[in-house]
PDB file of C-alpha atoms and ligand atoms in Angstrom:
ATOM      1  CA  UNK A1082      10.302  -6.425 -23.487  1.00 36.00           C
ATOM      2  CA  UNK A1083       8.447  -3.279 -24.669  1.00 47.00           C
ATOM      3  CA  UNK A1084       7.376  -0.606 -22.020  1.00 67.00           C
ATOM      4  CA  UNK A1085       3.384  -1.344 -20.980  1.00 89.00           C
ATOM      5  CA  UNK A1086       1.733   2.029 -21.363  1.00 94.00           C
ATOM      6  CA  UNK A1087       0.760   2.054 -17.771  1.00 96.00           C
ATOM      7  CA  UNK A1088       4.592   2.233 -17.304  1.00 95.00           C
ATOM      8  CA  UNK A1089       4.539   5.170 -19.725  1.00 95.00           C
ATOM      9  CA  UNK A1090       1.674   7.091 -18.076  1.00 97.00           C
ATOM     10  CA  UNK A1091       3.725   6.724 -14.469  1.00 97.00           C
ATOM     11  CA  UNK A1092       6.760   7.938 -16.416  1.00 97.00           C
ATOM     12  CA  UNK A1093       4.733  10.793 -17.704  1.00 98.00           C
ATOM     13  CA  UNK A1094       3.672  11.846 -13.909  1.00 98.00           C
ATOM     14  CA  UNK A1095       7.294  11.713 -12.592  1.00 98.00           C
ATOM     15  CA  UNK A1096       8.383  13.886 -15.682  1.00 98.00           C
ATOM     16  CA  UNK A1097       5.137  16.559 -14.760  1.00 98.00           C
ATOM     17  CA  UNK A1098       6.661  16.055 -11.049  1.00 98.00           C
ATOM     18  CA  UNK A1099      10.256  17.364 -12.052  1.00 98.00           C
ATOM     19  CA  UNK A1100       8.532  19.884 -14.461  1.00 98.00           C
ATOM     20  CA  UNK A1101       6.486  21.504 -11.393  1.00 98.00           C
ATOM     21  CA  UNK A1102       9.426  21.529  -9.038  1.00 98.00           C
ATOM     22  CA  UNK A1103      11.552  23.315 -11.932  1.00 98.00           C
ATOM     23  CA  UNK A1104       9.490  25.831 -12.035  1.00 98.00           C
ATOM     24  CA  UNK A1105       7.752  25.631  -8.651  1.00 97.00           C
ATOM     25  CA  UNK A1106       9.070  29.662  -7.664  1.00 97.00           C
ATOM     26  CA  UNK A1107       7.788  31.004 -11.136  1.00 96.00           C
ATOM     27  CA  UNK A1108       4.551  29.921 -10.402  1.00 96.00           C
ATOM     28  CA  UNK A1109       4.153  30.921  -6.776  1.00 95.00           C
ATOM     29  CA  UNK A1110       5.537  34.506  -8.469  1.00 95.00           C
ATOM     30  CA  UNK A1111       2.661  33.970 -11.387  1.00 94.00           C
ATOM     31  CA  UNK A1112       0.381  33.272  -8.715  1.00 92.00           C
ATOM     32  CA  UNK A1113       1.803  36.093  -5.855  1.00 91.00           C
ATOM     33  CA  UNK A1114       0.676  38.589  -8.571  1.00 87.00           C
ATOM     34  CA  UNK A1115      -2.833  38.202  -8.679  1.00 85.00           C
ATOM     35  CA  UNK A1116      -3.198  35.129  -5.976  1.00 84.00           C
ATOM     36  CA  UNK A1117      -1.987  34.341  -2.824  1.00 88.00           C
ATOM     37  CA  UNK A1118       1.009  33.289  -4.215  1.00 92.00           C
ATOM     38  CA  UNK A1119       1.550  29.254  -3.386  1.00 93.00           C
ATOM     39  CA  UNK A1120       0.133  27.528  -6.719  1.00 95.00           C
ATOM     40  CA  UNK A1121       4.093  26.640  -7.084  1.00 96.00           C
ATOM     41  CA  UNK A1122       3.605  24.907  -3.898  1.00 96.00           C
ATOM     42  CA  UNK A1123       0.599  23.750  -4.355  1.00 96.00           C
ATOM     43  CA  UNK A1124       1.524  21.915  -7.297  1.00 97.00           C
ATOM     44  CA  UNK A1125       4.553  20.435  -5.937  1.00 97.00           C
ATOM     45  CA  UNK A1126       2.694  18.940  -3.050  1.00 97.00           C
ATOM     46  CA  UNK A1127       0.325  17.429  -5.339  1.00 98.00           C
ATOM     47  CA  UNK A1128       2.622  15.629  -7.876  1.00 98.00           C
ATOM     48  CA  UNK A1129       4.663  14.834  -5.292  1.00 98.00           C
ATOM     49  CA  UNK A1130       1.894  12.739  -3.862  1.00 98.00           C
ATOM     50  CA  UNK A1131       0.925  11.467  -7.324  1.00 98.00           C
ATOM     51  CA  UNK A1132       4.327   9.703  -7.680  1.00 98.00           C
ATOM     52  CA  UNK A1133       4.397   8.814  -3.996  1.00 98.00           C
ATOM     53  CA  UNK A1134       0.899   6.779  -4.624  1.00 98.00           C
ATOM     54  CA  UNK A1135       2.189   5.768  -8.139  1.00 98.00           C
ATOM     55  CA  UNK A1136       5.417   4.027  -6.525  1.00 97.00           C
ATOM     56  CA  UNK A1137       3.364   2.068  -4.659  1.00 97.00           C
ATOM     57  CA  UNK A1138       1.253  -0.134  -8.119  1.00 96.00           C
ATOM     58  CA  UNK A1139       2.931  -2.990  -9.565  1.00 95.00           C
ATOM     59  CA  UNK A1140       3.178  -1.495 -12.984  1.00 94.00           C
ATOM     60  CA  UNK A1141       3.450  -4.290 -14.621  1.00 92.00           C
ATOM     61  CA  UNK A1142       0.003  -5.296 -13.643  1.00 94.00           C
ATOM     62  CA  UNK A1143      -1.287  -2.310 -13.479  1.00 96.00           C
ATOM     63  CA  UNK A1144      -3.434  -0.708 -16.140  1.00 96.00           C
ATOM     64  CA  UNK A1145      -3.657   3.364 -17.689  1.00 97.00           C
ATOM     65  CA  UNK A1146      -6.845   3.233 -15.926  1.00 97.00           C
ATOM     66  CA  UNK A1147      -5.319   2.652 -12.640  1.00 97.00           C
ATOM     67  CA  UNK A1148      -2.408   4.848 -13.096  1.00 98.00           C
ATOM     68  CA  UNK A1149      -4.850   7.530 -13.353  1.00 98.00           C
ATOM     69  CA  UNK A1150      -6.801   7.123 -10.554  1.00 98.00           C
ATOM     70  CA  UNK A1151      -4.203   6.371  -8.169  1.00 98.00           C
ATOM     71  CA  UNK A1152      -2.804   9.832  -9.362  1.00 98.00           C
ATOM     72  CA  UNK A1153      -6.749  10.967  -9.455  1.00 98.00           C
ATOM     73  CA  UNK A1154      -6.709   9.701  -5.327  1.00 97.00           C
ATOM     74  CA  UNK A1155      -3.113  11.191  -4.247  1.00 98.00           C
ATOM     75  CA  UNK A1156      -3.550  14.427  -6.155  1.00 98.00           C
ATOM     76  CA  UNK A1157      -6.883  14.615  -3.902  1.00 97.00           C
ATOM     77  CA  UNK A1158      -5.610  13.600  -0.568  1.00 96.00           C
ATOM     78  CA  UNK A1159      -2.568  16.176  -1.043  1.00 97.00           C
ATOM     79  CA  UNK A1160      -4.444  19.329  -2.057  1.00 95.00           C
ATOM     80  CA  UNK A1161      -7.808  19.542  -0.637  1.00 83.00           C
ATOM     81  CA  UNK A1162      -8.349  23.205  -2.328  1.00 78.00           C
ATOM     82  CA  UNK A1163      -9.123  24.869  -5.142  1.00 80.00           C
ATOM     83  CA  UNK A1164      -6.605  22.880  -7.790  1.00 93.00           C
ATOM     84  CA  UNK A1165      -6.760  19.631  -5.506  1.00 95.00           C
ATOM     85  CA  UNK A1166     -10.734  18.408  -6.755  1.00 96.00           C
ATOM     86  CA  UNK A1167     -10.184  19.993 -10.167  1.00 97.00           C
ATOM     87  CA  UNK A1168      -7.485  17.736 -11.419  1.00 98.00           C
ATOM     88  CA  UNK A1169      -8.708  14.958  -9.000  1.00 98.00           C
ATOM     89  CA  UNK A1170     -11.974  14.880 -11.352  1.00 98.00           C
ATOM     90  CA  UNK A1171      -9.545  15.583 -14.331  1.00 98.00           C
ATOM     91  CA  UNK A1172      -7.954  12.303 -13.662  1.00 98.00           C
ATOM     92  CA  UNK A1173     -10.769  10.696 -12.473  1.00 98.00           C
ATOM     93  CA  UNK A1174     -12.648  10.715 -15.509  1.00 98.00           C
ATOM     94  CA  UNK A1175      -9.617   9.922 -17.507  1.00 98.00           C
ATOM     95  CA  UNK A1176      -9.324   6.955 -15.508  1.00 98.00           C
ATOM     96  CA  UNK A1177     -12.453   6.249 -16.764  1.00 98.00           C
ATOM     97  CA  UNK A1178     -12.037   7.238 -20.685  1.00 98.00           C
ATOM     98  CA  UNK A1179      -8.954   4.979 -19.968  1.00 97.00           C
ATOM     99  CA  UNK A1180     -10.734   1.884 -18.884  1.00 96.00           C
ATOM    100  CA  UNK A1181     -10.981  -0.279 -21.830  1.00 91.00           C
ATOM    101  CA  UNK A1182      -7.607   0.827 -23.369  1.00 95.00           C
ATOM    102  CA  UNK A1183      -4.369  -0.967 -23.305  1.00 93.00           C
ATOM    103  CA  UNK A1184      -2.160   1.716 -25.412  1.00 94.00           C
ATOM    104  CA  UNK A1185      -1.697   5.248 -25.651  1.00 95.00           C
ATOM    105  CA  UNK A1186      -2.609   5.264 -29.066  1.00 96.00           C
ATOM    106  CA  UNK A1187      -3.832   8.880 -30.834  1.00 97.00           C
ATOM    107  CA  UNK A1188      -7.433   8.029 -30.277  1.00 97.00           C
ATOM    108  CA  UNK A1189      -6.694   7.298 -26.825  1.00 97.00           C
ATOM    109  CA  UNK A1190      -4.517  10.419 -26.010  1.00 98.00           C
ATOM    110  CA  UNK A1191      -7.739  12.536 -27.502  1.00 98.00           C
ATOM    111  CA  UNK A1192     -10.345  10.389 -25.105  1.00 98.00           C
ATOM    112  CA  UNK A1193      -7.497  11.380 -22.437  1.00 98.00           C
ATOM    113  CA  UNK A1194      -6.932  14.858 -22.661  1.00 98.00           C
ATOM    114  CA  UNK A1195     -10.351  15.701 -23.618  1.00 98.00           C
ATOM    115  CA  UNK A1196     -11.285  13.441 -20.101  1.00 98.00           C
ATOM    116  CA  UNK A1197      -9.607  15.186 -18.339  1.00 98.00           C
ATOM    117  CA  UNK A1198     -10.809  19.252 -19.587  1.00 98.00           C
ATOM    118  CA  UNK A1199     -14.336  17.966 -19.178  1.00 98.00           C
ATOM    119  CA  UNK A1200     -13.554  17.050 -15.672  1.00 98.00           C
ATOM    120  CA  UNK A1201     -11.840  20.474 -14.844  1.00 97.00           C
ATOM    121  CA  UNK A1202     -14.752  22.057 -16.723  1.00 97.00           C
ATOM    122  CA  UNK A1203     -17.700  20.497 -14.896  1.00 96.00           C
ATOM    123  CA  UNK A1204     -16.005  20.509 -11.451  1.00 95.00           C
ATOM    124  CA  UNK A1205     -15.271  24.075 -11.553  1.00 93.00           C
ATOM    125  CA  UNK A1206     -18.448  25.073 -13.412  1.00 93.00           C
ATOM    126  CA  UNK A1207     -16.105  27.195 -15.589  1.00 93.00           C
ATOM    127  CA  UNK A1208     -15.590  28.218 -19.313  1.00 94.00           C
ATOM    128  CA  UNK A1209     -12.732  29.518 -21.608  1.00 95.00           C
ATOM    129  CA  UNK A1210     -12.282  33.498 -21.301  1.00 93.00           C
ATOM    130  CA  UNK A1211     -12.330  33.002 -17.179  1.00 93.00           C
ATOM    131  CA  UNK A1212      -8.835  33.126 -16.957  1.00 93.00           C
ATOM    132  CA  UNK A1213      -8.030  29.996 -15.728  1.00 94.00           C
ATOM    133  CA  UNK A1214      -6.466  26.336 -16.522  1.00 97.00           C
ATOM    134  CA  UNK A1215      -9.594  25.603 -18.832  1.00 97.00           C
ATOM    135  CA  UNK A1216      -8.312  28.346 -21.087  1.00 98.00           C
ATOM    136  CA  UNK A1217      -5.628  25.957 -21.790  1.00 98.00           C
ATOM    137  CA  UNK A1218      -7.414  22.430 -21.258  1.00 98.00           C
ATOM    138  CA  UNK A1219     -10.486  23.290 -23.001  1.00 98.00           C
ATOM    139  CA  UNK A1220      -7.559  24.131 -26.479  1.00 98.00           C
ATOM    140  CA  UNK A1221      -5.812  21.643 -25.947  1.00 98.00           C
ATOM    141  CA  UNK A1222      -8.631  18.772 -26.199  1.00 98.00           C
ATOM    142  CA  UNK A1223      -9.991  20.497 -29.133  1.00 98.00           C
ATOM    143  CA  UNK A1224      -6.459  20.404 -31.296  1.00 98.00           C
ATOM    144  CA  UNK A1225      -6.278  16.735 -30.212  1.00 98.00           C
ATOM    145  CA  UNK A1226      -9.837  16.111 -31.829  1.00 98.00           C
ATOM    146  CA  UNK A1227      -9.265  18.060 -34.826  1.00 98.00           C
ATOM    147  CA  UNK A1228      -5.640  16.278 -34.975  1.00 98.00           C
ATOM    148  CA  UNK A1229      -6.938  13.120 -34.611  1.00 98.00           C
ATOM    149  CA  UNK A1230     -10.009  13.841 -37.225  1.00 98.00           C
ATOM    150  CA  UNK A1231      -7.694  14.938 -39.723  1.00 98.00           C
ATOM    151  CA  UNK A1232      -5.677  12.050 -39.314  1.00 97.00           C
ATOM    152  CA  UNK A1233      -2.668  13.169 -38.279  1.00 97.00           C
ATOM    153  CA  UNK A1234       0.909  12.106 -37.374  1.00 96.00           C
ATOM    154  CA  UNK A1235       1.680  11.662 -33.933  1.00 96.00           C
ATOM    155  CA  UNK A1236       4.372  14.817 -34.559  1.00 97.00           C
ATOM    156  CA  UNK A1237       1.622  16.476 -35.619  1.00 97.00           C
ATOM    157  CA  UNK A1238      -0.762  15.932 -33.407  1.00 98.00           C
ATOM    158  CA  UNK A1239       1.137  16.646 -30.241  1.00 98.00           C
ATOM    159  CA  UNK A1240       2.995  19.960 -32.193  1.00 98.00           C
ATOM    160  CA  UNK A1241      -1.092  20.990 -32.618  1.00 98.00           C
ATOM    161  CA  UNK A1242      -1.939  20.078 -28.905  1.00 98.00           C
ATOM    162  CA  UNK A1243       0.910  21.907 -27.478  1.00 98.00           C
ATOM    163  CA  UNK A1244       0.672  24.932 -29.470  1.00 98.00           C
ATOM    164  CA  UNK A1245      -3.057  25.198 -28.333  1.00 98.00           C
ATOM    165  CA  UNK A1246      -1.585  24.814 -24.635  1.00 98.00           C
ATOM    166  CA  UNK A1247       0.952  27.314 -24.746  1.00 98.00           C
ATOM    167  CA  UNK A1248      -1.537  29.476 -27.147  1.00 98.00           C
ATOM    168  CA  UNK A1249      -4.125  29.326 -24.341  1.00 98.00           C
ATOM    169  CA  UNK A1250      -1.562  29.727 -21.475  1.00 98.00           C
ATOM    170  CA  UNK A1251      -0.199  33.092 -23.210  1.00 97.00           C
ATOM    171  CA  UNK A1252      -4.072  33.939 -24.137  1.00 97.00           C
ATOM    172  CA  UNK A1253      -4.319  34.230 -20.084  1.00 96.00           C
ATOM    173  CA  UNK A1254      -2.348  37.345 -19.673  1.00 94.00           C
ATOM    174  CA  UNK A1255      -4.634  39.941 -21.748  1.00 93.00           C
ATOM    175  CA  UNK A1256      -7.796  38.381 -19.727  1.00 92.00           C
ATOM    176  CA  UNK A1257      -9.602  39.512 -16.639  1.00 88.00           C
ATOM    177  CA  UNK A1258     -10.240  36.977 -13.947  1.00 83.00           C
ATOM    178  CA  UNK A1259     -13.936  35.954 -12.829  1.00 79.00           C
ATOM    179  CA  UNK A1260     -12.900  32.643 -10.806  1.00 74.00           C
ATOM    180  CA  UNK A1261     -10.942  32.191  -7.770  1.00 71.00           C
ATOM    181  CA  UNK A1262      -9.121  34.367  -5.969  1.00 68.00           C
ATOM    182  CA  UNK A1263      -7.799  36.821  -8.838  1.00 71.00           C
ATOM    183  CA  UNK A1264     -11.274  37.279  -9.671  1.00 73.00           C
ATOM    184  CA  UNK A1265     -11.127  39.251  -6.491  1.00 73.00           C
ATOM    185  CA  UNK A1266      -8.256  41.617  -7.768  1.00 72.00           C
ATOM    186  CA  UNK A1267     -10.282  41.679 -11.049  1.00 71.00           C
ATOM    187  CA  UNK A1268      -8.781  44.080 -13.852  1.00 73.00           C
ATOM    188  CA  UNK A1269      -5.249  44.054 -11.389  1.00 76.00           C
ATOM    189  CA  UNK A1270      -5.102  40.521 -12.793  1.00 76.00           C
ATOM    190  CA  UNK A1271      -4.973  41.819 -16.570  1.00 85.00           C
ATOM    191  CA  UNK A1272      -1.384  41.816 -18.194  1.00 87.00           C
ATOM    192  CA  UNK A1273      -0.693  38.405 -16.042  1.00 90.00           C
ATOM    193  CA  UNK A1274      -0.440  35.142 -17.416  1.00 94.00           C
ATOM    194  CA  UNK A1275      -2.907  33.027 -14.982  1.00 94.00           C
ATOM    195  CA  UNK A1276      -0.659  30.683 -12.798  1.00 95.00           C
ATOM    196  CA  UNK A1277      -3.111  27.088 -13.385  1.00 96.00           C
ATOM    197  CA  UNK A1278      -3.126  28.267 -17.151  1.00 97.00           C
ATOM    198  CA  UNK A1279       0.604  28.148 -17.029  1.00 98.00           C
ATOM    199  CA  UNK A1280       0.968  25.069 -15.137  1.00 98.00           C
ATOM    200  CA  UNK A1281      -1.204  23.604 -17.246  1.00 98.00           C
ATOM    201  CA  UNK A1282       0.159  24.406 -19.947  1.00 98.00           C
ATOM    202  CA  UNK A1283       4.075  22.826 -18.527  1.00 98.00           C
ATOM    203  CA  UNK A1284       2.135  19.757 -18.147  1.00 98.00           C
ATOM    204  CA  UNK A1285       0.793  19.439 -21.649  1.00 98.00           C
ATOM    205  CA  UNK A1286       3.934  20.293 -23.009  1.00 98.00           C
ATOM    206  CA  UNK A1287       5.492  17.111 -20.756  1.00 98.00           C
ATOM    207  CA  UNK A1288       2.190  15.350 -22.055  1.00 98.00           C
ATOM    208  CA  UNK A1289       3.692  15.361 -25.113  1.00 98.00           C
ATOM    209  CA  UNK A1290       7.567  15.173 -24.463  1.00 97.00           C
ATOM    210  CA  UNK A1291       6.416  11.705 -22.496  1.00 96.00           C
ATOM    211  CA  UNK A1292       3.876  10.018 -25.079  1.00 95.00           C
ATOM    212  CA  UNK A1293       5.131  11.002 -28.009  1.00 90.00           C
ATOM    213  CA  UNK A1294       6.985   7.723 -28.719  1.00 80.00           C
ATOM    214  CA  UNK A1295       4.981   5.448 -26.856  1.00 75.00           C
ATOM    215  CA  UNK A1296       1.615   3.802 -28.339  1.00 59.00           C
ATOM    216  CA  UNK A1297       3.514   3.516 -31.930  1.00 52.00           C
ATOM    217  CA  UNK A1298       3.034   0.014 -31.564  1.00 46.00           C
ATOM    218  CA  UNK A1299      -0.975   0.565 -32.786  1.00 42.00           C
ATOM    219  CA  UNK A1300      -0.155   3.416 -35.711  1.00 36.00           C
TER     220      UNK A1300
HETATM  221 MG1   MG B1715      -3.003  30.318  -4.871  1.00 66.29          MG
END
């Protein structure tokens, strides 16, 4: 029997889990630079809680659309600040994007990713150039579209999507923070990558590593 893509997605969230706690100190140190130093932690906690939620669905009932708002829900009740409602809405609106889809096709990656940077985006009223995740969100959904509009391979498309990530991530570093808390140590945050750019930009890169073979089935 072939893996449902809900199964996939779940997959995908226990691989961003073991990503985070990987690198769970070098983000608290990303974040002790310019922040108050727990966005390792913070991130833990929260996709610790997504998997804990996503253990509970029968996945083979369940459907993408659930997968991401259970992870929408436990991502929420985890982390109440700052990064908690962002990717809540993230996921949240994915969930929605997500509803009428039954595989991770290319189309539906694209509706997903860009989902989720429009959530981020509206939630936290932000932009790219703040210094924050968006500067790697906001990329990323655009080298999905243009990947997708130019019709390419799935290689392709997540190669483009994660170089925009990463791209974005590294972009961080020579920018000076107007959002959150480093906004507060203003030109003290320039010549550090942004800890939510860089997480963000580990999860894209898992993004990929996990749906890259799944959803063949519709190309
Ligand atoms: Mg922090």
């Amino acid at each position: 029997m072939s893996k449902s893509a809900a199964r996939s997605m779940a997959k995908m969230f226990q691989m961003m889990s073991q990503m985070i706690e990987s690198e769970k100190d070098h983000l608290s140190e990303l974040d002790g630079a310019i922040g108050d130093g727990d966005h390792g932690i913070t991130m833990s906690i929260g996709f610790l809680a997504i998997n804990a939620e996503l253990s509970k669905l029968d996945l083979d009932q369940a459907s993408l659309s659930d997968v991401m708002s259970t992870a929408a829900t436990g991502f929420l009740n985890a982390v109440g600040a700052s990064t908690g409602p962002l990717y809540a809405t993230g996921f949240r609106r994915a969930a929605k994007t997500l509803a009428d889809r039954t595989t991770l096709d290319l189309a539906a990656c694209a509706d997903m990713i860009e989902a989720i940077s429009t959530g981020i985006r509206e939630r936290g009223k932000g932009q790219r150039g703040d210094k924050t995740m968006l500067d790697v969100w906001l990329p990323a959904a655009d080298a999905a579209a243009n990947a997708l509009a130019e019709n390419k391979t799935r290689d392709a498309f997540w190669h483009d999507v994660v170089a925009a990530a990463e791209n974005g991530a590294a972009a961080t570093r020579s920018m000076i923070a107007t959002k959150g808390r480093a906004a507060r140590v203003r030109e003290r945050s320039l010549g550090h990558i942004d800890p939510g750019a860089a997480s963000a930009g580990l999860l894209i890169r898992v993004m990929a590593e996990a749906l890259q073979s799944s959803g063949q089935e519709a190309h």
